[in-house]
Coordinates of C-alpha atoms in Angstrom, one line a residue:
M1 CA 26.6 21.5 6.1
T2 CA 24.3 23.7 3.9
E3 CA 26.4 26.9 3.6
N4 CA 28.5 25.9 0.6
T5 CA 26.5 22.9 -0.5
Y6 CA 23.5 22.5 -2.8
V7 CA 21.0 20.1 -4.2
G8 CA 20.7 19.5 -8.0
A9 CA 17.6 18.5 -10.0
V10 CA 17.4 16.9 -13.4
D11 CA 14.2 18.1 -15.0
Q12 CA 13.7 16.0 -18.1
G13 CA 10.6 17.4 -19.9
T14 CA 8.7 16.8 -23.1
T15 CA 10.6 19.4 -25.2
G16 CA 14.0 19.6 -23.4
T17 CA 16.1 18.8 -20.4
R18 CA 17.0 21.2 -17.6
F19 CA 19.4 21.0 -14.7
M20 CA 18.9 23.3 -11.8
V21 CA 20.8 23.8 -8.5
F22 CA 19.1 25.1 -5.4
D23 CA 20.5 26.4 -2.1
H24 CA 19.0 25.8 1.3
G25 CA 16.6 28.6 0.9
G26 CA 15.1 27.0 -2.2
Q27 CA 16.7 29.7 -4.5
V28 CA 18.1 28.9 -7.9
V29 CA 21.9 29.2 -8.1
A30 CA 22.5 27.4 -11.4
N31 CA 20.3 26.6 -14.5
A32 CA 21.0 25.1 -17.9
Y33 CA 18.6 23.9 -20.6
E34 CA 18.8 22.1 -23.9
K35 CA 16.0 21.1 -26.3
H36 CA 15.8 17.7 -28.0
E37 CA 14.2 16.6 -31.3
Q38 CA 10.5 15.8 -31.6
I39 CA 10.1 12.9 -33.9
Y40 CA 6.8 12.3 -35.7
P41 CA 7.0 9.1 -37.8
E42 CA 3.3 9.1 -38.6
P43 CA 0.2 11.3 -37.8
G44 CA -0.5 11.0 -34.1
W45 CA 2.8 9.3 -33.3
V46 CA 5.4 11.1 -31.2
E47 CA 8.9 9.8 -30.3
H48 CA 12.1 10.9 -28.6
D49 CA 15.6 9.6 -29.0
P50 CA 16.6 8.4 -25.5
R51 CA 20.3 8.6 -26.3
E52 CA 19.9 12.3 -27.2
I53 CA 18.1 12.9 -23.9
W54 CA 20.9 11.3 -21.9
E55 CA 23.6 13.2 -23.8
N56 CA 21.7 16.4 -23.2
T57 CA 21.3 15.5 -19.5
K58 CA 25.1 15.2 -19.1
D59 CA 25.6 18.4 -21.0
V60 CA 23.2 20.5 -18.9
I61 CA 24.6 19.2 -15.6
T62 CA 28.2 20.0 -16.5
Q63 CA 27.2 23.4 -18.1
A64 CA 25.1 24.5 -15.1
L65 CA 27.8 23.6 -12.6
A66 CA 30.6 25.2 -14.7
E67 CA 28.6 28.5 -15.2
A68 CA 27.9 28.7 -11.4
G69 CA 31.4 27.8 -10.4
I70 CA 30.1 24.9 -8.4
G71 CA 31.9 21.5 -8.1
A72 CA 30.0 18.3 -8.3
D73 CA 31.4 17.5 -4.8
Q74 CA 29.3 20.4 -3.5
L75 CA 26.1 18.6 -4.4
E76 CA 24.6 16.9 -1.4
A77 CA 22.2 15.0 -3.6
I78 CA 20.5 14.9 -7.1
G79 CA 16.8 14.5 -7.7
V80 CA 15.1 13.5 -10.9
T81 CA 11.8 14.6 -12.4
N82 CA 10.5 13.7 -15.8
Q83 CA 7.9 13.7 -18.5
R84 CA 5.6 11.0 -17.3
E85 CA 4.2 8.0 -19.2
T86 CA 6.9 8.3 -22.0
T87 CA 8.1 4.7 -22.4
L88 CA 11.3 3.0 -23.6
L89 CA 12.9 -0.4 -23.6
W90 CA 16.7 -1.0 -23.6
D91 CA 19.2 -3.8 -23.6
A92 CA 20.5 -4.6 -20.1
D93 CA 23.9 -5.6 -21.4
S94 CA 24.7 -2.7 -23.7
G95 CA 22.4 -0.1 -22.1
R96 CA 21.2 0.8 -25.6
P97 CA 17.5 1.5 -26.4
I98 CA 16.0 -0.9 -28.8
H99 CA 13.6 1.7 -30.2
N100 CA 12.9 5.4 -29.8
A101 CA 10.9 6.3 -26.7
I102 CA 7.2 6.5 -27.3
V103 CA 6.0 9.9 -25.9
W104 CA 3.0 10.4 -23.6
Q105 CA 1.3 12.3 -26.3
D106 CA 1.5 9.4 -28.8
R107 CA -1.9 8.0 -30.0
R108 CA -0.7 4.8 -31.9
T109 CA -2.3 2.5 -29.3
T110 CA -5.8 4.1 -29.4
D111 CA -7.3 0.9 -31.0
R112 CA -5.8 -1.2 -28.2
I113 CA -7.6 0.9 -25.6
E114 CA -10.8 0.8 -27.5
Q115 CA -10.5 -3.0 -27.6
L116 CA -10.0 -3.0 -23.8
Q117 CA -13.2 -0.9 -23.4
E118 CA -15.2 -3.1 -25.8
E119 CA -14.2 -6.2 -23.8
G120 CA -15.6 -4.6 -20.6
K121 CA -12.2 -4.4 -18.8
A122 CA -11.8 -0.6 -18.5
D123 CA -13.5 -0.4 -15.1
D124 CA -11.3 -3.1 -13.6
V125 CA -8.2 -1.4 -14.8
Q126 CA -9.4 1.9 -13.4
A127 CA -10.3 0.4 -10.0
K128 CA -6.7 -0.9 -9.6
T129 CA -4.7 2.0 -11.2
G130 CA -6.9 5.0 -10.6
L131 CA -6.4 5.8 -14.4
E132 CA -9.0 6.2 -17.1
P133 CA -7.7 3.7 -19.7
D134 CA -6.0 5.7 -22.5
A135 CA -3.2 5.5 -25.0
Y136 CA -1.6 8.3 -22.8
F137 CA -0.3 5.7 -20.3
S138 CA 2.7 3.4 -20.5
A139 CA 1.1 -0.1 -20.6
T140 CA 0.0 -0.1 -24.2
K141 CA 3.2 1.7 -25.3
A142 CA 5.3 -1.1 -23.7
E143 CA 3.1 -3.7 -25.3
W144 CA 3.5 -2.0 -28.7
L145 CA 7.3 -1.9 -28.3
L146 CA 7.5 -5.6 -27.3
D147 CA 5.4 -6.5 -30.4
N148 CA 7.0 -4.1 -32.9
A149 CA 10.6 -3.3 -32.0
D150 CA 13.1 -5.1 -34.2
P151 CA 14.6 -8.4 -32.8
I152 CA 18.1 -7.8 -31.3
K153 CA 20.8 -10.0 -32.7
T154 CA 22.8 -11.8 -30.0
E155 CA 25.5 -14.5 -30.1
R156 CA 22.7 -17.1 -30.4
A157 CA 22.2 -19.0 -33.6
R158 CA 19.2 -16.9 -34.4
P159 CA 18.1 -13.4 -33.6
A160 CA 16.4 -13.4 -30.2
D161 CA 12.8 -12.4 -29.9
V162 CA 12.3 -9.2 -27.9
R163 CA 9.7 -10.8 -25.7
E164 CA 11.9 -13.8 -25.1
R165 CA 14.7 -11.6 -24.0
A166 CA 12.4 -9.5 -21.8
E167 CA 11.2 -12.6 -20.0
E168 CA 14.8 -13.3 -19.1
G169 CA 15.4 -9.8 -17.8
E170 CA 17.7 -8.9 -20.7
I171 CA 15.4 -6.1 -22.0
L172 CA 14.5 -3.5 -19.4
F173 CA 11.4 -1.3 -19.3
G174 CA 11.3 2.2 -17.9
T175 CA 9.8 5.6 -18.0
I176 CA 12.2 8.5 -18.5
D177 CA 13.0 8.8 -14.7
T178 CA 14.1 5.1 -14.8
W179 CA 16.3 5.8 -17.8
V180 CA 18.0 8.8 -16.2
I181 CA 18.5 7.0 -12.9
Y182 CA 19.9 4.0 -14.7
N183 CA 22.4 6.1 -16.5
L184 CA 23.3 8.1 -13.4
T185 CA 23.7 5.1 -11.0
G186 CA 23.6 1.8 -13.0
N187 CA 20.5 0.8 -11.0
H188 CA 17.0 -0.1 -12.5
I189 CA 14.6 1.9 -10.3
T190 CA 11.5 4.0 -10.5
D191 CA 9.5 5.8 -7.8
V192 CA 5.9 5.3 -6.7
T193 CA 4.6 8.3 -8.7
N194 CA 6.0 7.2 -12.0
A195 CA 5.0 3.6 -11.4
S196 CA 1.4 4.8 -10.7
R197 CA 1.3 6.2 -14.3
T198 CA 2.1 3.1 -16.2
M199 CA -1.4 1.4 -15.9
L200 CA 0.5 -1.7 -14.7
F201 CA 0.6 -0.7 -11.0
D202 CA -2.0 -1.2 -8.3
I203 CA -2.1 2.1 -6.3
H204 CA -3.9 0.5 -3.4
D205 CA -1.6 -2.5 -2.9
M206 CA 1.4 -0.4 -4.1
E207 CA 2.9 -3.1 -6.3
W208 CA 3.0 -4.3 -9.9
D209 CA -0.2 -6.1 -10.6
D210 CA 0.0 -9.6 -12.1
E211 CA -3.4 -9.4 -13.9
L212 CA -2.5 -6.1 -15.6
L213 CA 0.9 -7.5 -16.6
E214 CA -0.9 -10.5 -18.1
E215 CA -3.4 -8.3 -19.9
F216 CA -0.8 -6.2 -21.6
D217 CA 1.7 -9.1 -21.9
V218 CA 4.5 -7.2 -20.1
P219 CA 7.0 -9.6 -18.4
R220 CA 7.6 -8.8 -14.7
E221 CA 11.3 -9.5 -15.2
M222 CA 11.8 -6.3 -17.2
L223 CA 10.2 -4.0 -14.6
P224 CA 12.1 -1.6 -12.4
E225 CA 12.1 -1.8 -8.6
V226 CA 9.6 0.7 -7.1
R227 CA 10.9 3.0 -4.3
P228 CA 9.7 6.0 -2.3
S229 CA 9.8 9.4 -4.0
S230 CA 12.2 10.6 -1.3
D231 CA 14.4 7.7 -0.4
E232 CA 16.7 7.6 2.6
D233 CA 18.2 4.4 1.2
Y234 CA 19.1 6.3 -2.0
Y235 CA 18.7 5.0 -5.5
G236 CA 22.4 4.9 -5.9
H237 CA 25.4 7.2 -6.5
T238 CA 26.9 8.8 -9.6
D239 CA 30.2 7.1 -10.6
S240 CA 33.3 8.8 -9.2
D241 CA 35.0 7.8 -12.5
G242 CA 32.1 9.1 -14.6
F243 CA 31.3 12.4 -16.2
L244 CA 30.9 14.2 -12.8
D245 CA 34.1 12.8 -11.2
A246 CA 32.2 12.5 -7.9
E247 CA 30.0 10.2 -6.0
V248 CA 26.7 12.1 -5.5
P249 CA 23.6 10.4 -4.0
V250 CA 20.6 10.2 -6.3
A251 CA 17.9 10.1 -3.7
G252 CA 14.6 11.6 -5.0
A253 CA 12.4 11.2 -8.1
L254 CA 8.9 12.2 -9.0
G255 CA 6.9 12.4 -12.2
D256 CA 6.9 16.1 -13.2
Q257 CA 3.4 16.9 -12.0
Q258 CA 3.8 15.3 -8.6
A259 CA 7.2 17.1 -8.4
A260 CA 5.4 20.4 -8.9
L261 CA 2.9 19.4 -6.2
F262 CA 5.8 18.8 -3.9
G263 CA 7.7 21.9 -5.0
Q264 CA 4.5 24.0 -4.3
T265 CA 4.6 22.5 -0.8
C266 CA 1.1 21.1 -1.3
F267 CA 1.6 18.7 1.6
D268 CA -1.9 18.8 3.1
A269 CA -5.2 17.4 1.9
G270 CA -7.0 20.1 -0.2
D271 CA -3.9 21.9 -1.4
A272 CA -4.0 22.3 -5.1
K273 CA -1.7 23.4 -8.0
N274 CA -1.8 23.7 -11.8
T275 CA 1.3 23.4 -13.9
Y276 CA 1.2 25.1 -17.3
G277 CA 3.7 23.3 -19.6
T278 CA 3.3 21.5 -22.9
G279 CA 0.0 20.4 -21.3
S280 CA -1.5 21.5 -18.0
F281 CA -1.8 19.3 -15.0
F282 CA -4.1 20.1 -12.1
L283 CA -3.4 18.2 -8.9
M284 CA -5.1 18.3 -5.5
N285 CA -3.7 16.5 -2.5
T286 CA -6.3 14.1 -1.0
G287 CA -4.1 12.9 1.9
N288 CA -3.9 9.2 2.7
E289 CA -7.1 8.5 0.8
A290 CA -7.3 7.5 -2.8
V291 CA -10.4 9.3 -3.8
E292 CA -12.3 7.8 -6.7
S293 CA -13.5 10.2 -9.4
D294 CA -17.0 10.3 -10.8
H295 CA -16.2 13.3 -13.0
G296 CA -13.4 12.2 -15.4
L297 CA -10.4 12.8 -13.2
L298 CA -7.5 10.4 -12.4
T299 CA -6.7 9.1 -8.9
T300 CA -2.9 8.9 -8.6
V301 CA -0.1 8.7 -6.2
G302 CA 1.0 12.2 -5.1
F303 CA 4.3 11.3 -3.4
Q304 CA 5.8 9.1 -0.6
R305 CA 8.6 9.8 1.8
S306 CA 10.7 7.0 3.3
G307 CA 8.8 5.3 6.2
E308 CA 5.7 7.4 5.7
P309 CA 2.3 6.5 4.1
V310 CA 1.6 7.3 0.5
Q311 CA -0.1 10.7 -0.2
Y312 CA -2.7 10.4 -3.0
A313 CA -4.0 13.1 -5.4
L314 CA -6.8 13.8 -7.8
E315 CA -5.5 14.9 -11.2
G316 CA -6.9 16.5 -14.2
A317 CA -4.6 16.0 -17.2
I318 CA -5.0 18.5 -20.0
F319 CA -3.0 17.4 -23.0
I320 CA -2.4 20.6 -24.9
T321 CA -2.0 24.1 -23.4
G322 CA 1.6 25.5 -23.8
A323 CA 1.8 23.3 -26.9
A324 CA -1.0 25.4 -28.4
I325 CA 1.2 28.5 -28.0
E326 CA 4.0 26.6 -29.8
W327 CA 1.4 25.8 -32.6
L328 CA 0.8 29.6 -33.0
E329 CA 4.6 29.9 -33.6
D330 CA 4.6 27.0 -36.0
M331 CA 1.8 28.6 -38.0
E332 CA 3.8 31.9 -37.9
L333 CA 0.9 33.8 -36.2
I334 CA 3.5 34.9 -33.6
D335 CA 7.3 35.0 -33.5
D336 CA 7.6 34.4 -29.8
A337 CA 5.4 33.3 -26.9
A338 CA 5.9 36.6 -25.2
E339 CA 3.9 38.3 -27.9
T340 CA 0.7 36.6 -26.9
A341 CA -0.2 38.9 -24.0
E342 CA 0.2 42.1 -26.0
L343 CA -1.8 40.7 -29.0
A344 CA -4.6 39.4 -26.8
R345 CA -4.9 42.7 -25.0
S346 CA -5.1 44.5 -28.3
V347 CA -8.7 43.2 -28.8
D348 CA -11.6 43.4 -26.4
S349 CA -12.6 39.8 -27.0
T350 CA -12.1 36.8 -29.4
D351 CA -15.0 38.2 -31.5
G352 CA -16.8 34.9 -31.1
V353 CA -13.8 32.7 -32.0
Y354 CA -13.3 29.5 -29.9
F355 CA -10.2 27.3 -30.2
V356 CA -10.3 23.7 -28.8
P357 CA -6.6 22.6 -29.0
A358 CA -7.4 18.8 -29.1
F359 CA -4.3 18.0 -31.3
T360 CA -3.8 14.7 -29.5
G361 CA -7.3 14.1 -28.3
L362 CA -8.9 15.4 -25.1
G363 CA -7.9 14.4 -21.6
A364 CA -9.7 15.2 -18.4
P365 CA -12.6 15.4 -17.9
H366 CA -13.7 14.5 -21.4
W367 CA -11.3 11.6 -22.3
D368 CA -11.9 11.4 -26.0
Q369 CA -8.9 10.0 -27.9
R370 CA -10.4 10.8 -31.2
A371 CA -11.2 14.5 -30.6
R372 CA -9.1 16.9 -32.8
G373 CA -8.2 20.5 -32.8
T374 CA -11.1 22.8 -33.8
I375 CA -11.5 26.5 -34.4
L376 CA -15.0 27.8 -34.5
G377 CA -16.7 31.1 -35.1
M378 CA -14.3 32.7 -37.6
T379 CA -15.5 35.3 -40.0
R380 CA -13.8 37.5 -42.7
G381 CA -13.2 39.9 -39.8
T382 CA -11.2 37.4 -37.8
R383 CA -7.6 38.5 -37.2
K384 CA -4.7 36.8 -35.7
E385 CA -5.2 38.7 -32.5
H386 CA -8.6 37.0 -32.0
V387 CA -7.1 33.6 -32.6
V388 CA -4.2 34.3 -30.1
R389 CA -6.7 35.5 -27.5
A390 CA -8.9 32.4 -28.1
T391 CA -5.8 30.3 -27.6
L392 CA -5.1 31.8 -24.2
E393 CA -8.8 31.5 -23.3
S394 CA -8.7 27.8 -24.3
I395 CA -6.0 27.2 -21.6
A396 CA -8.2 28.9 -19.0
Y397 CA -11.4 27.2 -20.0
Q398 CA -9.8 23.8 -20.0
T399 CA -8.6 24.5 -16.5
R400 CA -12.1 25.4 -15.4
D401 CA -13.4 22.1 -16.8
V402 CA -11.0 20.3 -14.5
A403 CA -11.5 22.6 -11.5
E404 CA -15.3 22.0 -11.5
A405 CA -14.7 18.3 -11.7
M406 CA -12.2 18.5 -8.9
E407 CA -14.5 20.3 -6.6
A408 CA -17.3 17.9 -7.3
D409 CA -15.2 14.8 -6.6
S410 CA -13.4 16.2 -3.5
G411 CA -16.2 18.2 -2.0
I412 CA -13.7 20.9 -1.3
D413 CA -14.4 24.5 -2.4
M414 CA -10.9 25.6 -3.6
Q415 CA -10.0 29.1 -2.3
T416 CA -6.6 29.5 -4.0
L417 CA -4.9 27.8 -6.9
R418 CA -1.1 27.7 -6.9
V419 CA 0.3 27.9 -10.4
D420 CA 3.7 27.3 -12.1
G421 CA 5.3 26.5 -15.4
G422 CA 6.5 28.6 -18.3
A423 CA 3.1 30.1 -19.2
V424 CA 2.4 31.7 -15.8
K425 CA 5.0 34.3 -16.6
N426 CA 2.2 35.8 -18.7
N427 CA 0.3 38.1 -16.4
F428 CA -2.6 38.4 -18.9
L429 CA -3.1 34.6 -18.8
C430 CA -2.9 34.5 -15.0
Q431 CA -5.6 37.2 -14.6
L432 CA -7.7 35.6 -17.3
Q433 CA -7.4 32.3 -15.4
S434 CA -8.5 33.9 -12.2
D435 CA -11.5 35.5 -13.9
I436 CA -12.6 32.4 -15.7
I437 CA -12.1 30.0 -12.8
D438 CA -13.4 32.6 -10.2
T439 CA -10.6 31.8 -7.8
D440 CA -7.5 33.5 -6.5
I441 CA -4.3 32.6 -8.4
A442 CA -1.0 32.5 -6.5
R443 CA 2.3 32.5 -8.5
P444 CA 5.4 31.7 -6.5
E445 CA 8.8 33.4 -6.7
V446 CA 10.4 30.2 -7.9
D447 CA 8.2 29.1 -10.7
E448 CA 10.3 26.2 -11.8
T449 CA 8.6 24.1 -9.1
T450 CA 8.9 20.8 -11.0
A451 CA 12.7 20.9 -10.6
L452 CA 12.4 22.3 -7.1
G453 CA 10.1 19.5 -6.0
S454 CA 12.6 16.8 -7.1
A455 CA 15.4 18.7 -5.3
Y456 CA 13.3 18.9 -2.2
A457 CA 12.6 15.2 -2.3
A458 CA 16.3 14.3 -2.7
G459 CA 17.4 16.9 -0.1
L460 CA 15.0 15.6 2.5
A461 CA 16.3 12.1 1.9
V462 CA 19.9 13.0 2.7
G463 CA 19.1 15.4 5.5
Y464 CA 19.9 18.7 3.6
W465 CA 16.4 19.8 4.8
E466 CA 15.1 18.2 8.0
T467 CA 11.4 18.9 7.9
A468 CA 8.6 19.8 5.5
D469 CA 8.1 23.0 7.5
E470 CA 11.4 24.3 6.3
L471 CA 10.2 23.9 2.7
R472 CA 6.9 25.7 3.5
D473 CA 9.0 28.6 4.9
N474 CA 10.8 28.7 1.6
W475 CA 7.6 29.1 -0.5
Q476 CA 7.1 32.8 -1.3
I477 CA 4.5 34.4 -3.4
D478 CA 5.6 36.5 -6.4
R479 CA 2.2 37.8 -7.2
E480 CA -1.5 37.0 -6.6
F481 CA -4.3 37.5 -9.0
E482 CA -7.9 38.0 -7.8
P483 CA -11.0 37.6 -9.9
D484 CA -12.3 40.8 -11.6
Q485 CA -15.9 40.8 -10.5
S486 CA -16.8 42.9 -13.6
A487 CA -15.6 40.1 -15.9
D488 CA -18.4 37.8 -16.8
Y489 CA -17.4 34.6 -18.5
E490 CA -20.4 32.4 -17.7
D491 CA -22.1 32.7 -21.1
K492 CA -18.7 32.4 -22.8
Y493 CA -18.0 29.3 -20.8
D494 CA -21.2 27.7 -21.9
R495 CA -20.3 28.5 -25.5
W496 CA -16.8 26.9 -24.9
S497 CA -18.6 23.7 -23.8
E498 CA -20.5 23.7 -27.1
A499 CA -17.2 24.1 -29.0
V500 CA -15.7 21.1 -27.1
D501 CA -18.7 19.1 -28.2
R502 CA -18.0 19.9 -31.8
S503 CA -14.4 18.6 -31.5
L504 CA -15.3 15.2 -30.1
D505 CA -15.0 12.0 -32.1
W506 CA -13.6 13.8 -35.2
A507 CA -10.9 11.1 -36.0
R508 CA -13.5 8.3 -36.0
D509 CA -13.7 5.9 -39.0
G510 CA -10.1 6.0 -40.1
G511 CA -9.6 9.7 -39.7
D512 CA -6.2 10.8 -38.5

C-alpha cells in the first residue's frame, strides 16, 4: 500500500502557501511554494485575499505533483495546516468571501479587547478558552467583519444585512483551514485545534460556547462543524471532476503550531518544540490535562485523534521573530536572510544595542497590545552588523521569556527543545538560542514539521501509518546544539528585560 503511494499536506502560512508530499519514511518527495500579497489598509491592519490563497493552493498542489511525476491518485490522503486565527466570512451560495481575511497579526480590534477587560470579563473568557483575551484571536475579527463588511445584495427587495444572513446560515465563518477544506471538499469543517484559537470555543467541554457567541454576537448558524485533528471519518474527498481529477480523502487538519508539535512527534507530556516562522510559537504537551497558566501563557488544544482523548498544550505565542528578519530586508540592511549569520558573527556583540521587535504588540508572556518596536542603545558607532546581531538575539531572548514561564507553569525542567521553521537553518541562531536559553537544541532532518504534522494526521486517519511509534521512528536529528558554558548572557538578559519595559504601552492615547 505504501510503496508507491504518498500523503500530501497543504501548508497555508502567513506569507505563502506550500504543498508537500511525504513518503512512508516521512521524507519529502515533492515541494512547491507561492507567496501571496500582504495587504495593509491602515496602520496595524493586516489582510489577505482568500481567493488568491485558494488559487495559489491549487497551483502549488498541481505544480508539486507534476514536478515529482506523481499522480493525484497516488495520494492516500491530504492534510491541511494553516496560519491560525486568521478569519474570513464567505457566502454559502457563491463560495465568495465577503471581505478580505483579517490576519492574526491585525490589531484593529484592540479597543474591543480593552472594553472586554474594563467590563471585567477577561477572566471568564480565559477560563473557558485558555486564551488571554487579545485582538490576535478570531472572535473580535468575526465580530468586526459582521459589523463592517458591506451588505450583500440578493434577490430580495433590499440588500440583506450581513448579520441577518449569517443567522440564517447563508454567511459562513472560518479560519483558513476551514476555507481550504471547504474548497477541497465542499464541507464546512474545522478541527479542534483551530476551533480552540477562535476565543469562541470551550476547550474543557470541547464545544462552541453560547455565552461567548452571545458576547461577540457571532451566530452559531455560521460556525463550522468541529472534528478531530486526525479524523477516521474524513472531512470529505476532493472532487473527481475538479482540478485534481481524483477523489482523495482530506482527513487531517491542525493549526500550524499544533501541526509542528505533531510533526516533531511531541506525543507525550513534557515534550516541547519551538517553531521559528513569521512569529515563534513554543508549545509543550501537557497530556490530558489543560494546565492553567499563571505566567502569561496560553492553554490550548494540542491535537486529537479519532476515538482518543484530547491532548492539551501550554503555548507561548511570540508575534514577531522571522518577520524581524524580513524587516531588515525591507529596511535594506540585508539583501537576504542568509546574510544574517555572517553579519552577526562579524562583531563580538551588539555593542549595547537591543531590539524589541514589537511591531504588532507583544504576545506571551507580556501581552501588551500597545507595545511597539523599539531599538535602544545606539551610538554613532552603531553599524548594521550590530543591529542584525541584536535582531537575532531578540529572537532568542523572546524564546527565553517564554521558556522560563513554561517551566514555572508546568513544573518541568526542560532538557531539550526541538526546533523547526525557516530560521533554524541558521546555525548561528541555533547556537545563540542554546546559549541564551541554556538548553540543548535539537534540529530534525525534516525541518518543515508543520506540513509533516498535518500529513501524519491525515495518514494516520487513513491507515497509511498505523501507530504513533512509526512516526517516532521517522524522526531523525540533523544537528544538536549544546550551551557554550563560556557564554554568559545573564546580565544581557536582564538588560533585555529593561528594553522590553521601554517598549510597553507606546501606542497609548491614540498612537498607532
